[in-house]
Amino acid sequence: MTVTAEPETVRGGPGLRQQRELVTAIPGPRSQELLARKSAAVPKGVGLTLPIFVEAAGGGVLRDVDGNTLIDFGSGIAVTGVGNSAPAVVDAVTAQVAQFTHTCFTITGYEGYVEVAEALNRLTPGDFDKRTALFNSGAEAVENAVKIARHFTGKQAVVAFDHGYHGRTNLTMALTAKSMPYKSGFGPFAPEVYRAPMSYPYRDGLLMGEAQANDGAAAARRAIVQIEKQIGAANLAALVIEPIQGEGGFVVPAEGFLPTLLAWARENGVVFIADEVQTGFARTGDFFACEHEGLEPDLIVTAKGIAGGLPLSAVTGRAEIMDSAHAGGLGGTYGGNPIACAAAVATIRSFEEDGLVERARAIGEQFLARLTELKRADARVGDIRGRGAMVALELVDPTTGDPDAALTAAVAAKAHAAGVVLLTCGTYGNVIRFLPPLTIDDALIADGLDVVATALAETAS
Ligand SMILES: Cc1ncc(COP(=O)(O)O)c(C=O)c1O
């Protein structure tokens, strides 16, 4: 009799068994060993949301080193939209890595960089001449967008919005709104960064009656008055805004907010920078979230979903703005690394050819249908919102409407223990967000949402 031994490592990708299955408690013994090694080797500041270590992932699941299979409702924070170890990405990366791994694009060029730039120039909103520069992380790309806008306008001030998140470098910490954990103790921050009020329909105080409930233009006027009085358009280089806020709580601004801001920016010589690092690449059921209201930003920043998990980011925008920086003014050793570019070409092709934009919409409908049921049955679910495969629920004290961060943390912890990777967010820490890979199947979504419903029921007092 031949006994087939369990392979040492399990191959990732869509071939992984698409079913939630726990064979140990979370964390299992091997993850516990690695947690102990992590504590001894990695600083506390680098936290872990779930106490597990992964050995393979694909489709809609992650498999940990103890053999537990968890449902992935996070995509590594909106990165693996195309799926983990998507076969086309694996093939493209494998082929590239065998050819050459690095030259530094600003020393000697290669086609992959240009191909990614061409694809982004074609796909981003706006039928005008564009240019794209590539970087490594979302924060680095946001910094470069601000650099470019300052150079182009000759002005210095930058406005970001309440609840906004743009990264953890010095300039992007200044742009980010929330102190803990992103900024506290890490200052001083970059100067000439100002904050304006966001449209947050559930909480912004403009919800006075049906007529005003969706009046994004009113919310924009409130921001514009503040900007004009406190900064002045003559000093303002750029507005930086997420079309749907990510870390800030999946805040979807009321219709009209973004177009009103964009029109004001245009009239006043202010560069409108859309930070689509989290919303980009099919996530919201459009290729880019700006398409929803027909917005054509001057500059658009992308990262996360762009390269199937490899580090890559981009600034794409109007040629006259992008070309204003002198030769040698933009770049970096690794920006637009050839392996990341090969991954991005394959990833973008998959978004275009595999129906992932439509899939994001269908995923959104499935989530919203179930979350609406949960909201009807449970007054602690104050709001559900989002678009496409970027949806969230906001948990509150039903009597006061105050944010309930403790409940949110408890629900997430129960979901983790039951085998669902569930992320939270929000200025008040009371938002559960769903960012599944677009390759997840309906049965996994249904099972994961059952887990969330059970976790909510178990926390009812
Ligand atoms: C909207 C937005 N901008 C910028 C960033 C920063 O990207 P990175 O973590 O790649 O630096 C993030 C990351 O979550 C983000 O969501």
CSV table of C-alpha atoms and ligand atoms in Angstrom, one decimal:
chain,number,residue,atom,x,y,z
A,1,MET,CA,0.0,0.0,0.0
A,2,THR,CA,1.3,3.4,-0.9
A,3,VAL,CA,0.8,6.2,1.6
A,4,THR,CA,0.9,9.6,0.0
A,5,ALA,CA,2.4,12.0,2.5
A,6,GLU,CA,0.9,15.5,2.9
A,7,PRO,CA,3.1,17.8,0.8
A,8,GLU,CA,5.4,20.0,2.8
A,9,THR,CA,3.9,23.1,1.3
A,10,VAL,CA,0.6,23.7,-0.3
A,11,ARG,CA,0.5,25.5,-3.7
A,12,GLY,CA,-1.5,28.7,-3.7
A,13,GLY,CA,-3.7,30.2,-6.4
A,14,PRO,CA,-7.2,29.4,-7.4
A,15,GLY,CA,-6.6,25.6,-7.1
A,16,LEU,CA,-6.7,25.8,-3.3
A,17,ARG,CA,-9.8,24.2,-1.8
A,18,GLN,CA,-12.4,26.9,-1.7
A,19,GLN,CA,-13.9,26.1,1.6
A,20,ARG,CA,-13.6,27.5,5.2
A,21,GLU,CA,-12.1,24.7,7.3
A,22,LEU,CA,-10.5,25.0,10.8
A,23,VAL,CA,-8.4,22.0,11.9
A,24,THR,CA,-6.9,23.8,15.0
A,25,ALA,CA,-8.0,26.7,17.2
A,26,ILE,CA,-6.8,30.1,15.9
A,27,PRO,CA,-3.9,30.5,16.3
A,28,GLY,CA,-2.7,27.0,15.8
A,29,PRO,CA,0.6,25.7,17.3
A,30,ARG,CA,2.8,26.5,14.3
A,31,SER,CA,1.4,30.1,14.1
A,32,GLN,CA,2.0,30.4,17.9
A,33,GLU,CA,5.6,29.4,17.4
A,34,LEU,CA,6.0,32.0,14.6
A,35,LEU,CA,4.2,34.6,16.8
A,36,ALA,CA,6.8,34.1,19.5
A,37,ARG,CA,9.6,34.5,16.9
A,38,LYS,CA,7.9,37.6,15.5
A,39,SER,CA,7.8,39.2,19.0
A,40,ALA,CA,11.5,38.6,19.4
A,41,ALA,CA,12.5,39.8,15.9
A,42,VAL,CA,10.0,42.4,14.8
A,43,PRO,CA,9.1,45.7,16.6
A,44,LYS,CA,5.7,45.9,18.3
A,45,GLY,CA,4.7,48.8,16.0
A,46,VAL,CA,4.3,46.3,13.2
A,47,GLY,CA,1.1,44.7,14.3
A,48,LEU,CA,-0.9,41.7,13.1
A,49,THR,CA,-4.7,41.9,12.7
A,50,LEU,CA,-5.0,38.1,12.9
A,51,PRO,CA,-2.6,35.9,14.9
A,52,ILE,CA,-1.9,33.6,12.0
A,53,PHE,CA,0.9,33.0,9.5
A,54,VAL,CA,0.0,32.1,5.9
A,55,GLU,CA,1.5,29.4,3.7
A,56,ALA,CA,-0.8,29.6,0.6
A,57,ALA,CA,-3.6,31.7,-0.7
A,58,GLY,CA,-5.9,31.9,-3.8
A,59,GLY,CA,-9.4,32.3,-5.0
A,60,GLY,CA,-11.2,33.5,-1.9
A,61,VAL,CA,-9.2,31.8,0.8
A,62,LEU,CA,-5.9,31.8,2.8
A,63,ARG,CA,-4.4,28.7,4.2
A,64,ASP,CA,-2.3,29.1,7.4
A,65,VAL,CA,0.7,27.1,8.5
A,66,ASP,CA,-1.5,24.9,10.7
A,67,GLY,CA,-3.6,23.8,7.7
A,68,ASN,CA,-6.6,26.1,8.6
A,69,THR,CA,-8.4,27.6,5.6
A,70,LEU,CA,-9.8,31.0,6.2
A,71,ILE,CA,-12.2,33.1,4.1
A,72,ASP,CA,-10.4,36.2,2.8
A,73,PHE,CA,-12.6,39.3,3.2
A,74,GLY,CA,-9.6,41.6,3.1
A,75,SER,CA,-7.4,40.9,0.0
A,76,GLY,CA,-4.4,42.1,2.0
A,77,ILE,CA,-6.1,45.5,2.3
A,78,ALA,CA,-7.6,45.7,-1.2
A,79,VAL,CA,-4.5,44.4,-3.0
A,80,THR,CA,-5.3,41.0,-4.5
A,81,GLY,CA,-8.4,41.9,-6.4
A,82,VAL,CA,-7.2,39.7,-9.2
A,83,GLY,CA,-6.7,36.8,-6.7
A,84,ASN,CA,-3.7,35.6,-4.8
A,85,SER,CA,-1.1,33.9,-7.1
A,86,ALA,CA,-3.4,34.4,-10.1
A,87,PRO,CA,-1.9,32.1,-12.7
A,88,ALA,CA,-1.4,34.8,-15.4
A,89,VAL,CA,0.5,36.9,-12.8
A,90,VAL,CA,2.6,33.9,-11.7
A,91,ASP,CA,3.5,33.2,-15.3
A,92,ALA,CA,4.4,36.8,-16.1
A,93,VAL,CA,6.5,37.2,-13.0
A,94,THR,CA,8.2,33.9,-13.5
A,95,ALA,CA,9.1,34.8,-17.1
A,96,GLN,CA,10.4,38.2,-16.1
A,97,VAL,CA,12.4,37.1,-13.2
A,98,ALA,CA,14.3,34.7,-15.5
A,99,GLN,CA,15.1,37.5,-17.9
A,100,PHE,CA,16.3,40.3,-15.6
A,101,THR,CA,15.3,41.5,-12.2
A,102,HIS,CA,16.3,45.2,-12.1
A,103,THR,CA,18.1,47.8,-14.1
A,104,CYS,CA,16.6,51.0,-12.5
A,105,PHE,CA,14.3,52.5,-15.1
A,106,THR,CA,16.0,55.9,-14.8
A,107,ILE,CA,19.3,54.3,-15.9
A,108,THR,CA,18.3,51.9,-18.7
A,109,GLY,CA,14.7,51.5,-19.8
A,110,TYR,CA,12.5,48.4,-20.4
A,111,GLU,CA,9.2,47.9,-22.2
A,112,GLY,CA,7.2,46.7,-19.2
A,113,TYR,CA,7.3,50.1,-17.5
A,114,VAL,CA,6.1,51.8,-20.7
A,115,GLU,CA,3.4,49.2,-21.2
A,116,VAL,CA,2.0,49.9,-17.7
A,117,ALA,CA,2.1,53.6,-18.3
A,118,GLU,CA,0.3,53.2,-21.6
A,119,ALA,CA,-2.4,51.0,-20.0
A,120,LEU,CA,-3.0,53.5,-17.2
A,121,ASN,CA,-3.1,56.5,-19.6
A,122,ARG,CA,-5.7,54.6,-21.6
A,123,LEU,CA,-7.8,53.3,-18.7
A,124,THR,CA,-7.9,56.3,-16.3
A,125,PRO,CA,-10.8,58.7,-16.7
A,126,GLY,CA,-10.4,61.6,-19.1
A,127,ASP,CA,-9.9,61.6,-22.9
A,128,PHE,CA,-6.8,63.9,-22.9
A,129,ASP,CA,-3.1,63.5,-23.3
A,130,LYS,CA,-1.7,61.8,-20.2
A,131,ARG,CA,1.6,60.6,-18.7
A,132,THR,CA,2.3,58.1,-15.9
A,133,ALA,CA,5.2,57.8,-13.5
A,134,LEU,CA,5.7,54.6,-11.5
A,135,PHE,CA,6.7,54.2,-7.8
A,136,ASN,CA,6.6,51.5,-5.1
A,137,SER,CA,4.0,52.2,-2.5
A,138,GLY,CA,0.8,54.2,-2.3
A,139,ALA,CA,2.3,56.8,0.0
A,140,GLU,CA,5.3,57.3,-2.3
A,141,ALA,CA,2.9,57.9,-5.2
A,142,VAL,CA,0.8,60.4,-3.2
A,143,GLU,CA,4.0,62.3,-2.2
A,144,ASN,CA,5.0,62.4,-5.9
A,145,ALA,CA,1.5,63.7,-6.9
A,146,VAL,CA,1.9,66.5,-4.4
A,147,LYS,CA,5.4,67.3,-5.6
A,148,ILE,CA,4.2,67.4,-9.2
A,149,ALA,CA,1.2,69.6,-8.4
A,150,ARG,CA,3.5,72.0,-6.4
A,151,HIS,CA,6.0,72.2,-9.2
A,152,PHE,CA,3.3,72.8,-11.8
A,153,THR,CA,1.3,75.5,-9.9
A,154,GLY,CA,4.3,77.2,-8.2
A,155,LYS,CA,2.1,77.1,-5.0
A,156,GLN,CA,2.6,75.2,-1.8
A,157,ALA,CA,-0.5,74.6,0.2
A,158,VAL,CA,-2.3,71.2,0.0
A,159,VAL,CA,-5.8,70.4,1.3
A,160,ALA,CA,-6.7,66.9,2.5
A,161,PHE,CA,-10.1,66.0,4.1
A,162,ASP,CA,-11.4,64.9,7.4
A,163,HIS,CA,-11.2,61.1,7.8
A,164,GLY,CA,-8.7,60.9,4.9
A,165,TYR,CA,-5.9,58.4,4.8
A,166,HIS,CA,-2.9,58.8,2.5
A,167,GLY,CA,-0.1,56.8,4.0
A,168,ARG,CA,2.6,56.8,6.7
A,169,THR,CA,5.6,58.8,5.3
A,170,ASN,CA,6.1,62.2,6.7
A,171,LEU,CA,4.1,64.1,4.1
A,172,THR,CA,1.4,61.5,3.9
A,173,MET,CA,1.1,61.3,7.7
A,174,ALA,CA,0.4,65.1,7.5
A,175,LEU,CA,-2.3,64.4,4.9
A,176,THR,CA,-3.8,61.6,7.0
A,177,ALA,CA,-6.5,62.6,9.4
A,178,LYS,CA,-6.4,60.0,12.2
A,179,SER,CA,-3.9,60.3,15.0
A,180,MET,CA,-3.9,56.9,16.6
A,181,PRO,CA,-2.3,54.7,15.4
A,182,TYR,CA,-0.9,56.5,12.3
A,183,LYS,CA,0.5,59.8,13.6
A,184,SER,CA,0.6,59.9,17.3
A,185,GLY,CA,4.1,60.6,18.6
A,186,PHE,CA,5.6,60.6,15.1
A,187,GLY,CA,5.6,64.4,14.4
A,188,PRO,CA,6.5,67.1,13.5
A,189,PHE,CA,4.6,66.7,10.2
A,190,ALA,CA,5.2,68.4,6.9
A,191,PRO,CA,4.0,72.0,6.7
A,192,GLU,CA,1.5,73.6,4.4
A,193,VAL,CA,-1.0,70.8,4.8
A,194,TYR,CA,-4.6,71.8,5.7
A,195,ARG,CA,-7.8,69.9,6.4
A,196,ALA,CA,-11.3,70.5,5.1
A,197,PRO,CA,-14.6,69.0,6.1
A,198,MET,CA,-15.6,65.8,4.2
A,199,SER,CA,-19.1,64.8,3.0
A,200,TYR,CA,-20.0,61.9,5.4
A,201,PRO,CA,-23.7,61.6,5.0
A,202,TYR,CA,-24.3,59.4,8.0
A,203,ARG,CA,-22.5,61.8,10.4
A,204,ASP,CA,-21.7,65.2,8.9
A,205,GLY,CA,-24.7,67.0,10.3
A,206,LEU,CA,-26.1,67.9,6.8
A,207,LEU,CA,-28.6,65.1,7.2
A,208,MET,CA,-31.5,67.4,7.9
A,209,GLY,CA,-34.5,66.0,6.0
A,210,GLU,CA,-34.6,64.1,2.7
A,211,ALA,CA,-33.9,67.1,0.5
A,212,GLN,CA,-30.6,67.7,2.1
A,213,ALA,CA,-29.6,64.1,2.7
A,214,ASN,CA,-27.9,63.8,-0.6
A,215,ASP,CA,-26.9,67.3,-1.1
A,216,GLY,CA,-23.2,66.8,-1.8
A,217,ALA,CA,-23.0,70.2,-3.3
A,218,ALA,CA,-23.8,71.8,0.1
A,219,ALA,CA,-21.1,69.7,1.8
A,220,ALA,CA,-18.7,70.9,-0.9
A,221,ARG,CA,-19.6,74.5,-0.5
A,222,ARG,CA,-19.0,74.1,3.2
A,223,ALA,CA,-15.5,72.8,2.5
A,224,ILE,CA,-14.8,75.5,-0.2
A,225,VAL,CA,-15.8,78.4,2.1
A,226,GLN,CA,-13.4,77.0,4.7
A,227,ILE,CA,-10.6,76.6,2.1
A,228,GLU,CA,-11.1,80.1,0.7
A,229,LYS,CA,-11.2,81.7,4.1
A,230,GLN,CA,-8.3,79.8,5.8
A,231,ILE,CA,-5.9,79.2,2.9
A,232,GLY,CA,-7.0,81.0,-0.3
A,233,ALA,CA,-6.9,79.5,-3.7
A,234,ALA,CA,-4.0,81.7,-4.6
A,235,ASN,CA,-1.8,79.7,-2.2
A,236,LEU,CA,-3.3,76.3,-2.9
A,237,ALA,CA,-1.5,73.8,-5.1
A,238,ALA,CA,-3.8,70.8,-4.8
A,239,LEU,CA,-6.8,69.1,-3.2
A,240,VAL,CA,-6.1,65.4,-2.3
A,241,ILE,CA,-9.1,63.3,-1.8
A,242,GLU,CA,-10.2,59.6,-1.9
A,243,PRO,CA,-13.4,59.2,-4.0
A,244,ILE,CA,-14.5,56.7,-1.3
A,245,GLN,CA,-12.5,56.9,1.8
A,246,GLY,CA,-10.8,53.7,2.8
A,247,GLU,CA,-9.2,53.7,6.3
A,248,GLY,CA,-11.4,56.6,7.4
A,249,GLY,CA,-14.5,54.3,7.3
A,250,PHE,CA,-15.6,53.6,3.7
A,251,VAL,CA,-17.1,57.0,3.7
A,252,VAL,CA,-19.0,57.5,0.4
A,253,PRO,CA,-19.5,61.2,-0.1
A,254,ALA,CA,-23.0,62.4,-1.1
A,255,GLU,CA,-23.5,62.7,-4.9
A,256,GLY,CA,-22.4,66.1,-6.1
A,257,PHE,CA,-19.6,66.6,-3.5
A,258,LEU,CA,-16.7,65.5,-5.7
A,259,PRO,CA,-17.9,67.2,-8.9
A,260,THR,CA,-18.5,70.5,-7.1
A,261,LEU,CA,-15.0,70.4,-5.6
A,262,LEU,CA,-13.5,69.5,-8.9
A,263,ALA,CA,-15.2,72.3,-10.7
A,264,TRP,CA,-14.0,74.8,-8.0
A,265,ALA,CA,-10.5,73.4,-8.3
A,266,ARG,CA,-10.5,73.9,-12.1
A,267,GLU,CA,-11.8,77.4,-11.9
A,268,ASN,CA,-9.1,78.3,-9.3
A,269,GLY,CA,-6.0,76.8,-10.8
A,270,VAL,CA,-5.9,74.1,-8.1
A,271,VAL,CA,-4.8,70.5,-9.1
A,272,PHE,CA,-7.4,67.9,-8.2
A,273,ILE,CA,-5.6,64.7,-7.1
A,274,ALA,CA,-7.8,61.6,-6.7
A,275,ASP,CA,-6.2,59.1,-4.4
A,276,GLU,CA,-7.6,55.8,-5.8
A,277,VAL,CA,-5.0,53.7,-4.0
A,278,GLN,CA,-7.8,51.7,-2.3
A,279,THR,CA,-10.7,52.2,-4.7
A,280,GLY,CA,-8.8,51.6,-7.9
A,281,PHE,CA,-8.8,48.6,-10.3
A,282,ALA,CA,-12.4,47.3,-10.5
A,283,ARG,CA,-12.9,47.4,-6.7
A,284,THR,CA,-15.9,49.6,-6.7
A,285,GLY,CA,-17.6,48.1,-9.8
A,286,ASP,CA,-16.0,50.6,-12.2
A,287,PHE,CA,-12.3,50.5,-13.2
A,288,PHE,CA,-11.8,53.6,-11.1
A,289,ALA,CA,-14.3,55.0,-8.5
A,290,CYS,CA,-14.1,58.5,-10.1
A,291,GLU,CA,-16.0,57.1,-13.1
A,292,HIS,CA,-19.1,56.9,-11.0
A,293,GLU,CA,-19.9,60.6,-11.2
A,294,GLY,CA,-17.9,61.1,-14.5
A,295,LEU,CA,-15.0,62.8,-12.7
A,296,GLU,CA,-11.8,63.5,-14.6
A,297,PRO,CA,-9.2,64.2,-12.0
A,298,ASP,CA,-6.1,66.1,-13.0
A,299,LEU,CA,-3.9,63.5,-11.3
A,300,ILE,CA,-4.9,60.0,-10.2
A,301,VAL,CA,-2.9,58.0,-7.8
A,302,THR,CA,-3.0,54.2,-7.9
A,303,ALA,CA,-1.3,51.3,-6.1
A,304,LYS,CA,-2.6,48.2,-4.2
A,305,GLY,CA,-4.7,46.4,-6.8
A,306,ILE,CA,-2.5,47.3,-9.7
A,307,ALA,CA,0.0,44.3,-9.7
A,308,GLY,CA,-1.7,41.3,-8.0
A,309,GLY,CA,0.3,41.7,-4.8
A,310,LEU,CA,3.6,43.0,-6.1
A,311,PRO,CA,4.6,46.4,-4.9
A,312,LEU,CA,3.9,49.1,-7.5
A,313,SER,CA,2.2,52.4,-7.6
A,314,ALA,CA,1.5,55.2,-10.1
A,315,VAL,CA,0.7,58.8,-10.7
A,316,THR,CA,-1.2,59.3,-13.9
A,317,GLY,CA,-2.4,62.7,-15.1
A,318,ARG,CA,-2.7,65.5,-17.6
A,319,ALA,CA,0.5,65.6,-19.7
A,320,GLU,CA,1.0,69.3,-19.1
A,321,ILE,CA,1.0,68.9,-15.3
A,322,MET,CA,3.1,65.6,-15.3
A,323,ASP,CA,5.6,67.0,-17.8
A,324,SER,CA,6.2,70.2,-15.8
A,325,ALA,CA,8.8,68.5,-13.5
A,326,HIS,CA,12.3,68.8,-15.0
A,327,ALA,CA,14.2,65.7,-16.2
A,328,GLY,CA,15.6,63.8,-13.3
A,329,GLY,CA,13.1,65.4,-10.9
A,330,LEU,CA,11.0,62.2,-10.5
A,331,GLY,CA,12.1,58.6,-9.9
A,332,GLY,CA,13.7,56.3,-7.4
A,333,THR,CA,15.8,53.2,-7.5
A,334,TYR,CA,13.0,50.6,-7.6
A,335,GLY,CA,10.0,52.6,-8.9
A,336,GLY,CA,8.4,50.6,-11.7
A,337,ASN,CA,10.5,47.5,-11.0
A,338,PRO,CA,10.4,45.1,-14.0
A,339,ILE,CA,8.9,42.2,-12.1
A,340,ALA,CA,6.2,44.4,-10.6
A,341,CYS,CA,5.5,45.8,-14.1
A,342,ALA,CA,5.2,42.3,-15.6
A,343,ALA,CA,2.7,41.5,-12.8
A,344,ALA,CA,0.8,44.7,-13.5
A,345,VAL,CA,0.5,44.1,-17.2
A,346,ALA,CA,-0.9,40.6,-16.5
A,347,THR,CA,-3.2,41.9,-13.7
A,348,ILE,CA,-4.6,44.8,-15.8
A,349,ARG,CA,-5.2,42.4,-18.7
A,350,SER,CA,-7.1,40.1,-16.3
A,351,PHE,CA,-9.2,43.0,-15.0
A,352,GLU,CA,-10.1,43.9,-18.6
A,353,GLU,CA,-10.6,40.5,-20.0
A,354,ASP,CA,-12.0,38.3,-17.1
A,355,GLY,CA,-15.1,40.3,-16.3
A,356,LEU,CA,-13.8,41.4,-12.9
A,357,VAL,CA,-15.4,44.8,-13.0
A,358,GLU,CA,-18.8,43.1,-13.5
A,359,ARG,CA,-17.9,40.6,-10.8
A,360,ALA,CA,-17.2,43.4,-8.3
A,361,ARG,CA,-20.7,44.7,-8.9
A,362,ALA,CA,-22.3,41.3,-8.4
A,363,ILE,CA,-20.2,40.8,-5.2
A,364,GLY,CA,-21.5,44.2,-4.0
A,365,GLU,CA,-25.1,43.2,-4.6
A,366,GLN,CA,-24.6,40.0,-2.6
A,367,PHE,CA,-23.0,41.8,0.3
A,368,LEU,CA,-25.5,44.6,0.4
A,369,ALA,CA,-28.5,42.3,0.3
A,370,ARG,CA,-27.3,40.3,3.3
A,371,LEU,CA,-26.1,43.4,5.2
A,372,THR,CA,-29.4,45.1,4.6
A,373,GLU,CA,-31.1,42.1,6.4
A,374,LEU,CA,-28.6,42.5,9.3
A,375,LYS,CA,-29.4,46.2,9.6
A,376,ARG,CA,-33.1,45.6,9.6
A,377,ALA,CA,-32.8,43.1,12.4
A,378,ASP,CA,-30.2,44.8,14.5
A,379,ALA,CA,-30.3,48.5,15.6
A,380,ARG,CA,-26.6,48.4,16.4
A,381,VAL,CA,-26.0,48.4,12.6
A,382,GLY,CA,-26.2,52.1,12.1
A,383,ASP,CA,-25.3,52.4,8.5
A,384,ILE,CA,-24.3,50.2,5.6
A,385,ARG,CA,-22.6,51.7,2.6
A,386,GLY,CA,-20.0,51.2,-0.1
A,387,ARG,CA,-19.9,50.4,-3.8
A,388,GLY,CA,-19.1,47.2,-5.6
A,389,ALA,CA,-16.8,44.9,-3.7
A,390,MET,CA,-15.9,47.7,-1.2
A,391,VAL,CA,-18.7,47.7,1.4
A,392,ALA,CA,-19.0,48.3,5.1
A,393,LEU,CA,-21.2,48.4,8.1
A,394,GLU,CA,-20.9,51.0,10.9
A,395,LEU,CA,-21.7,49.8,14.4
A,396,VAL,CA,-23.2,52.2,16.9
A,397,ASP,CA,-24.9,52.4,20.3
A,398,PRO,CA,-28.5,52.2,19.2
A,399,THR,CA,-29.7,54.6,21.9
A,400,THR,CA,-27.2,57.4,21.4
A,401,GLY,CA,-25.9,56.7,17.9
A,402,ASP,CA,-22.4,56.9,19.2
A,403,PRO,CA,-19.7,54.8,17.5
A,404,ASP,CA,-19.2,51.4,19.2
A,405,ALA,CA,-15.6,50.5,18.7
A,406,ALA,CA,-15.6,47.8,21.4
A,407,LEU,CA,-18.5,46.0,19.7
A,408,THR,CA,-16.7,46.3,16.3
A,409,ALA,CA,-13.5,44.8,17.8
A,410,ALA,CA,-15.5,42.0,19.5
A,411,VAL,CA,-17.3,41.0,16.2
A,412,ALA,CA,-14.0,41.0,14.3
A,413,ALA,CA,-12.3,38.9,16.9
A,414,LYS,CA,-15.2,36.3,16.8
A,415,ALA,CA,-15.0,36.2,13.0
A,416,HIS,CA,-11.3,35.7,13.1
A,417,ALA,CA,-11.7,32.8,15.6
A,418,ALA,CA,-14.3,31.2,13.2
A,419,GLY,CA,-12.0,31.5,10.2
A,420,VAL,CA,-12.9,34.8,8.4
A,421,VAL,CA,-10.3,37.4,7.7
A,422,LEU,CA,-12.3,40.5,8.6
A,423,LEU,CA,-10.9,44.1,8.7
A,424,THR,CA,-12.1,47.1,10.6
A,425,CYS,CA,-11.5,50.8,9.9
A,426,GLY,CA,-13.0,54.2,10.6
A,427,THR,CA,-12.0,57.4,12.4
A,428,TYR,CA,-14.0,56.0,15.4
A,429,GLY,CA,-12.9,52.4,14.9
A,430,ASN,CA,-16.5,51.3,14.5
A,431,VAL,CA,-16.6,50.2,10.9
A,432,ILE,CA,-16.4,46.6,9.6
A,433,ARG,CA,-15.2,46.6,6.0
A,434,PHE,CA,-15.4,44.0,3.3
A,435,LEU,CA,-12.7,43.9,0.6
A,436,PRO,CA,-12.8,40.4,-0.8
A,437,PRO,CA,-10.7,39.3,-3.8
A,438,LEU,CA,-12.8,39.5,-6.9
A,439,THR,CA,-12.1,35.8,-7.5
A,440,ILE,CA,-14.0,34.7,-4.4
A,441,ASP,CA,-17.1,32.6,-5.1
A,442,ASP,CA,-20.7,33.2,-3.9
A,443,ALA,CA,-20.7,30.3,-1.5
A,444,LEU,CA,-17.7,31.6,0.4
A,445,ILE,CA,-19.2,35.0,0.6
A,446,ALA,CA,-22.5,33.5,2.0
A,447,ASP,CA,-20.6,31.4,4.5
A,448,GLY,CA,-18.4,34.4,5.6
A,449,LEU,CA,-21.4,36.6,6.0
A,450,ASP,CA,-23.1,33.9,8.1
A,451,VAL,CA,-20.0,34.0,10.4
A,452,VAL,CA,-20.4,37.8,10.7
A,453,ALA,CA,-24.1,37.5,11.4
A,454,THR,CA,-23.4,34.9,14.1
A,455,ALA,CA,-20.7,37.0,15.6
A,456,LEU,CA,-23.1,40.0,15.8
A,457,ALA,CA,-25.8,37.8,17.4
A,458,GLU,CA,-23.4,36.5,20.0
A,459,THR,CA,-22.4,40.0,21.0
A,460,ALA,CA,-26.0,41.1,21.5
A,461,SER,CA,-26.5,41.9,25.2
B,1,LIG,C1,-6.3,55.8,0.0
B,1,LIG,C2,-4.9,55.3,0.3
B,1,LIG,N1,-3.9,56.1,0.0
B,1,LIG,C3,-2.7,55.8,0.3
B,1,LIG,C4,-2.4,54.6,1.0
B,1,LIG,C5,-0.9,54.3,1.3
B,1,LIG,O1,-0.5,53.2,0.5
B,1,LIG,P1,0.7,52.3,1.0
B,1,LIG,O2,0.4,51.6,2.2
B,1,LIG,O3,1.0,51.4,-0.2
B,1,LIG,O4,1.9,53.3,1.2
B,1,LIG,C6,-3.4,53.8,1.4
B,1,LIG,C7,-3.1,52.5,2.1
B,1,LIG,O5,-4.0,51.9,2.7
B,1,LIG,C8,-4.7,54.1,1.0
B,1,LIG,O6,-5.8,53.4,1.4
